[in-house]
Amino acid sequence: MALALDVSASGSATSTSLTYPHTCTGSNLILFVGINFYNNATDDILDVTYNGVSMTQVNKVTNTNQMNYLY
């Protein structure tokens, strides 16, 4: 089975909540969400959800001015 990228999105926010609409179609699907914070990043991700269901954090990598999350 081959992997294929369906769609990606990027943006920035200054609020405490950020929403990206996305619809998954097909069979045997997997959804990854990557979040990157730059410049004096704070570790304040509380919850990532898809269709109202909390996603599981796979990994978090921190550097001096950057935090990267994978759900």
Short mmCIF file of N, CA, C and O in Angstrom, two decimals:
data_model
loop_
_atom_site.label_atom_id
_atom_site.label_comp_id
_atom_site.label_asym_id
_atom_site.label_seq_id
_atom_site.Cartn_x
_atom_site.Cartn_y
_atom_site.Cartn_z
N MET A 1 0.84 -1.17 0.00
CA MET A 1 0.00 0.00 0.00
C MET A 1 0.88 1.23 0.00
O MET A 1 1.82 1.35 0.77
N ALA A 2 0.59 2.14 -0.88
CA ALA A 2 1.36 3.38 -0.97
C ALA A 2 0.74 4.47 -0.11
O ALA A 2 -0.47 4.48 0.13
N LEU A 3 1.58 5.37 0.37
CA LEU A 3 1.10 6.53 1.11
C LEU A 3 0.98 7.70 0.15
O LEU A 3 1.80 7.87 -0.75
N ALA A 4 -0.05 8.52 0.37
CA ALA A 4 -0.25 9.69 -0.48
C ALA A 4 -0.67 10.87 0.37
O ALA A 4 -1.46 10.72 1.30
N LEU A 5 -0.14 12.04 0.06
CA LEU A 5 -0.53 13.27 0.75
C LEU A 5 -1.84 13.75 0.15
O LEU A 5 -1.97 13.92 -1.05
N ASP A 6 -2.81 13.97 1.03
CA ASP A 6 -4.11 14.47 0.60
C ASP A 6 -4.13 15.98 0.54
O ASP A 6 -4.47 16.57 -0.47
N VAL A 7 -3.75 16.63 1.64
CA VAL A 7 -3.78 18.08 1.70
C VAL A 7 -2.92 18.54 2.87
O VAL A 7 -2.71 17.79 3.82
N SER A 8 -2.44 19.75 2.78
CA SER A 8 -1.74 20.35 3.91
C SER A 8 -2.21 21.79 4.05
O SER A 8 -2.71 22.37 3.09
N ALA A 9 -2.05 22.34 5.24
CA ALA A 9 -2.46 23.72 5.49
C ALA A 9 -1.46 24.35 6.45
O ALA A 9 -0.84 23.66 7.24
N SER A 10 -1.33 25.64 6.37
CA SER A 10 -0.47 26.35 7.31
C SER A 10 -1.08 27.70 7.61
O SER A 10 -1.91 28.21 6.85
N GLY A 11 -0.70 28.27 8.71
CA GLY A 11 -1.21 29.58 9.08
C GLY A 11 -0.60 30.03 10.39
O GLY A 11 0.25 29.35 10.96
N SER A 12 -1.05 31.15 10.86
CA SER A 12 -0.58 31.65 12.14
C SER A 12 -1.77 32.19 12.91
O SER A 12 -2.79 32.56 12.33
N ALA A 13 -1.63 32.22 14.22
CA ALA A 13 -2.73 32.71 15.06
C ALA A 13 -2.16 33.37 16.30
O ALA A 13 -1.09 33.02 16.77
N THR A 14 -2.90 34.30 16.81
CA THR A 14 -2.54 34.95 18.07
C THR A 14 -3.59 34.67 19.13
O THR A 14 -3.50 35.18 20.23
N SER A 15 -4.57 33.86 18.80
CA SER A 15 -5.62 33.54 19.76
C SER A 15 -5.30 32.24 20.49
O SER A 15 -4.31 31.59 20.21
N THR A 16 -6.17 31.84 21.38
CA THR A 16 -5.96 30.61 22.13
C THR A 16 -6.56 29.40 21.44
O THR A 16 -6.42 28.29 21.92
N SER A 17 -7.23 29.61 20.31
CA SER A 17 -7.85 28.49 19.59
C SER A 17 -7.63 28.69 18.09
O SER A 17 -7.72 29.80 17.57
N LEU A 18 -7.35 27.61 17.41
CA LEU A 18 -7.14 27.66 15.97
C LEU A 18 -7.85 26.47 15.34
O LEU A 18 -7.71 25.34 15.81
N THR A 19 -8.63 26.71 14.30
CA THR A 19 -9.41 25.65 13.66
C THR A 19 -9.09 25.58 12.18
O THR A 19 -9.05 26.61 11.50
N TYR A 20 -8.84 24.37 11.69
CA TYR A 20 -8.68 24.11 10.27
C TYR A 20 -9.69 23.05 9.88
O TYR A 20 -9.66 21.94 10.41
N PRO A 21 -10.59 23.35 8.96
CA PRO A 21 -11.54 22.32 8.52
C PRO A 21 -10.85 21.34 7.57
O PRO A 21 -10.03 21.73 6.73
N HIS A 22 -11.14 20.06 7.74
CA HIS A 22 -10.57 19.04 6.86
C HIS A 22 -11.50 17.84 6.84
O HIS A 22 -11.96 17.39 7.89
N THR A 23 -11.78 17.32 5.67
CA THR A 23 -12.61 16.13 5.52
C THR A 23 -11.75 14.98 5.00
O THR A 23 -11.02 15.14 4.03
N CYS A 24 -11.81 13.86 5.68
CA CYS A 24 -11.09 12.65 5.26
C CYS A 24 -12.06 11.74 4.51
O CYS A 24 -13.16 11.49 4.99
N THR A 25 -11.66 11.26 3.34
CA THR A 25 -12.48 10.33 2.57
C THR A 25 -11.63 9.15 2.13
O THR A 25 -10.41 9.24 2.05
N GLY A 26 -12.27 8.03 1.86
CA GLY A 26 -11.56 6.85 1.40
C GLY A 26 -11.54 5.78 2.47
O GLY A 26 -12.30 5.80 3.43
N SER A 27 -10.62 4.85 2.33
CA SER A 27 -10.50 3.75 3.29
C SER A 27 -9.06 3.64 3.76
O SER A 27 -8.14 4.16 3.13
N ASN A 28 -8.86 2.96 4.89
CA ASN A 28 -7.52 2.76 5.46
C ASN A 28 -6.78 4.08 5.63
O ASN A 28 -5.67 4.27 5.15
N LEU A 29 -7.41 5.02 6.31
CA LEU A 29 -6.88 6.37 6.44
C LEU A 29 -6.09 6.56 7.72
O LEU A 29 -6.33 5.91 8.73
N ILE A 30 -5.15 7.49 7.67
CA ILE A 30 -4.43 7.94 8.87
C ILE A 30 -4.28 9.46 8.73
O ILE A 30 -4.05 9.98 7.63
N LEU A 31 -4.44 10.15 9.83
CA LEU A 31 -4.34 11.61 9.84
C LEU A 31 -3.24 12.03 10.81
O LEU A 31 -3.25 11.64 11.98
N PHE A 32 -2.28 12.78 10.31
CA PHE A 32 -1.23 13.36 11.15
C PHE A 32 -1.43 14.86 11.22
O PHE A 32 -1.76 15.49 10.22
N VAL A 33 -1.21 15.43 12.39
CA VAL A 33 -1.26 16.87 12.58
C VAL A 33 0.08 17.30 13.15
O VAL A 33 0.51 16.80 14.20
N GLY A 34 0.76 18.20 12.45
CA GLY A 34 2.03 18.75 12.93
C GLY A 34 1.84 20.20 13.32
O GLY A 34 1.20 20.96 12.61
N ILE A 35 2.38 20.57 14.47
CA ILE A 35 2.26 21.94 14.97
C ILE A 35 3.66 22.44 15.31
O ILE A 35 4.42 21.75 15.99
N ASN A 36 4.00 23.63 14.82
CA ASN A 36 5.31 24.23 15.07
C ASN A 36 5.13 25.62 15.66
O ASN A 36 4.37 26.43 15.13
N PHE A 37 5.83 25.89 16.75
CA PHE A 37 5.87 27.22 17.34
C PHE A 37 7.29 27.74 17.23
O PHE A 37 8.24 27.02 17.52
N TYR A 38 7.43 28.99 16.86
CA TYR A 38 8.74 29.62 16.73
C TYR A 38 8.81 30.87 17.60
O TYR A 38 7.80 31.46 17.93
N ASN A 39 10.02 31.28 17.91
CA ASN A 39 10.29 32.53 18.63
C ASN A 39 9.64 32.56 20.01
O ASN A 39 8.47 32.88 20.16
N ASN A 40 10.42 32.24 21.00
CA ASN A 40 9.97 32.26 22.39
C ASN A 40 8.73 31.39 22.59
O ASN A 40 7.76 31.78 23.21
N ALA A 41 8.78 30.20 22.04
CA ALA A 41 7.65 29.29 22.10
C ALA A 41 7.34 28.88 23.54
O ALA A 41 8.23 28.73 24.36
N THR A 42 6.07 28.75 23.81
CA THR A 42 5.62 28.25 25.11
C THR A 42 4.91 26.92 24.92
O THR A 42 4.22 26.71 23.93
N ASP A 43 5.08 26.06 25.86
CA ASP A 43 4.50 24.72 25.79
C ASP A 43 3.07 24.77 26.30
O ASP A 43 2.78 24.44 27.44
N ASP A 44 2.15 25.20 25.44
CA ASP A 44 0.78 25.40 25.92
C ASP A 44 -0.28 24.73 25.04
O ASP A 44 -1.43 25.13 25.03
N ILE A 45 0.08 23.68 24.29
CA ILE A 45 -0.91 22.91 23.55
C ILE A 45 -1.68 22.07 24.55
O ILE A 45 -1.11 21.24 25.26
N LEU A 46 -2.98 22.28 24.63
CA LEU A 46 -3.80 21.53 25.58
C LEU A 46 -4.54 20.37 24.93
O LEU A 46 -4.69 19.32 25.53
N ASP A 47 -5.00 20.57 23.70
CA ASP A 47 -5.80 19.53 23.07
C ASP A 47 -5.81 19.72 21.56
O ASP A 47 -5.92 20.84 21.07
N VAL A 48 -5.70 18.62 20.83
CA VAL A 48 -5.85 18.62 19.39
C VAL A 48 -6.95 17.60 19.09
O VAL A 48 -6.89 16.47 19.57
N THR A 49 -7.96 18.02 18.34
CA THR A 49 -9.09 17.13 18.06
C THR A 49 -9.36 17.03 16.57
O THR A 49 -9.03 17.93 15.80
N TYR A 50 -9.96 15.93 16.18
CA TYR A 50 -10.49 15.75 14.83
C TYR A 50 -11.90 15.20 14.97
O TYR A 50 -12.10 14.17 15.63
N ASN A 51 -12.87 15.89 14.40
CA ASN A 51 -14.27 15.48 14.46
C ASN A 51 -14.74 15.30 15.91
O ASN A 51 -15.48 14.39 16.23
N GLY A 52 -14.23 16.18 16.78
CA GLY A 52 -14.63 16.15 18.18
C GLY A 52 -13.92 15.12 19.04
O GLY A 52 -14.21 15.00 20.23
N VAL A 53 -12.99 14.37 18.47
CA VAL A 53 -12.27 13.32 19.21
C VAL A 53 -10.83 13.77 19.44
O VAL A 53 -10.15 14.19 18.50
N SER A 54 -10.36 13.67 20.68
CA SER A 54 -8.98 14.06 21.00
C SER A 54 -8.00 13.16 20.28
O SER A 54 -8.16 11.94 20.24
N MET A 55 -6.95 13.77 19.71
CA MET A 55 -5.89 13.02 19.05
C MET A 55 -4.78 12.73 20.05
O MET A 55 -4.62 13.44 21.05
N THR A 56 -3.99 11.71 19.78
CA THR A 56 -2.89 11.30 20.65
C THR A 56 -1.59 11.96 20.20
O THR A 56 -1.25 11.94 19.02
N GLN A 57 -0.87 12.53 21.17
CA GLN A 57 0.43 13.12 20.85
C GLN A 57 1.43 12.01 20.59
O GLN A 57 1.64 11.14 21.43
N VAL A 58 2.06 12.03 19.41
CA VAL A 58 3.04 11.02 19.02
C VAL A 58 4.43 11.43 19.51
O VAL A 58 5.17 10.60 20.03
N ASN A 59 4.75 12.72 19.35
CA ASN A 59 6.09 13.18 19.73
C ASN A 59 6.07 14.69 19.93
O ASN A 59 5.21 15.39 19.40
N LYS A 60 7.02 15.16 20.73
CA LYS A 60 7.23 16.59 20.93
C LYS A 60 8.73 16.82 20.99
O LYS A 60 9.44 16.15 21.74
N VAL A 61 9.21 17.76 20.18
CA VAL A 61 10.64 18.09 20.14
C VAL A 61 10.77 19.56 20.48
O VAL A 61 10.10 20.40 19.88
N THR A 62 11.63 19.87 21.44
CA THR A 62 11.82 21.26 21.82
C THR A 62 13.26 21.68 21.57
O THR A 62 14.20 20.92 21.78
N ASN A 63 13.41 22.89 21.09
CA ASN A 63 14.70 23.54 20.91
C ASN A 63 14.63 24.89 21.62
O ASN A 63 13.60 25.24 22.19
N THR A 64 15.67 25.68 21.54
CA THR A 64 15.71 26.96 22.24
C THR A 64 14.54 27.86 21.89
O THR A 64 13.86 28.37 22.77
N ASN A 65 14.27 28.08 20.63
CA ASN A 65 13.19 28.99 20.21
C ASN A 65 12.11 28.31 19.40
O ASN A 65 11.40 28.94 18.65
N GLN A 66 11.98 26.99 19.54
CA GLN A 66 11.03 26.27 18.70
C GLN A 66 10.47 25.06 19.42
O GLN A 66 11.19 24.37 20.14
N MET A 67 9.18 24.80 19.23
CA MET A 67 8.53 23.59 19.74
C MET A 67 7.79 22.95 18.58
O MET A 67 7.10 23.61 17.83
N ASN A 68 7.95 21.64 18.45
CA ASN A 68 7.31 20.89 17.37
C ASN A 68 6.50 19.75 17.97
O ASN A 68 7.02 18.97 18.78
N TYR A 69 5.26 19.64 17.55
CA TYR A 69 4.37 18.60 18.04
C TYR A 69 3.90 17.76 16.85
O TYR A 69 3.67 18.27 15.77
N LEU A 70 3.69 16.46 17.09
CA LEU A 70 3.09 15.58 16.09
C LEU A 70 1.98 14.80 16.76
O LEU A 70 2.20 14.15 17.80
N TYR A 71 0.80 14.92 16.20
CA TYR A 71 -0.38 14.18 16.68
C TYR A 71 -0.85 13.26 15.59
O TYR A 71 -0.68 13.49 14.43
#
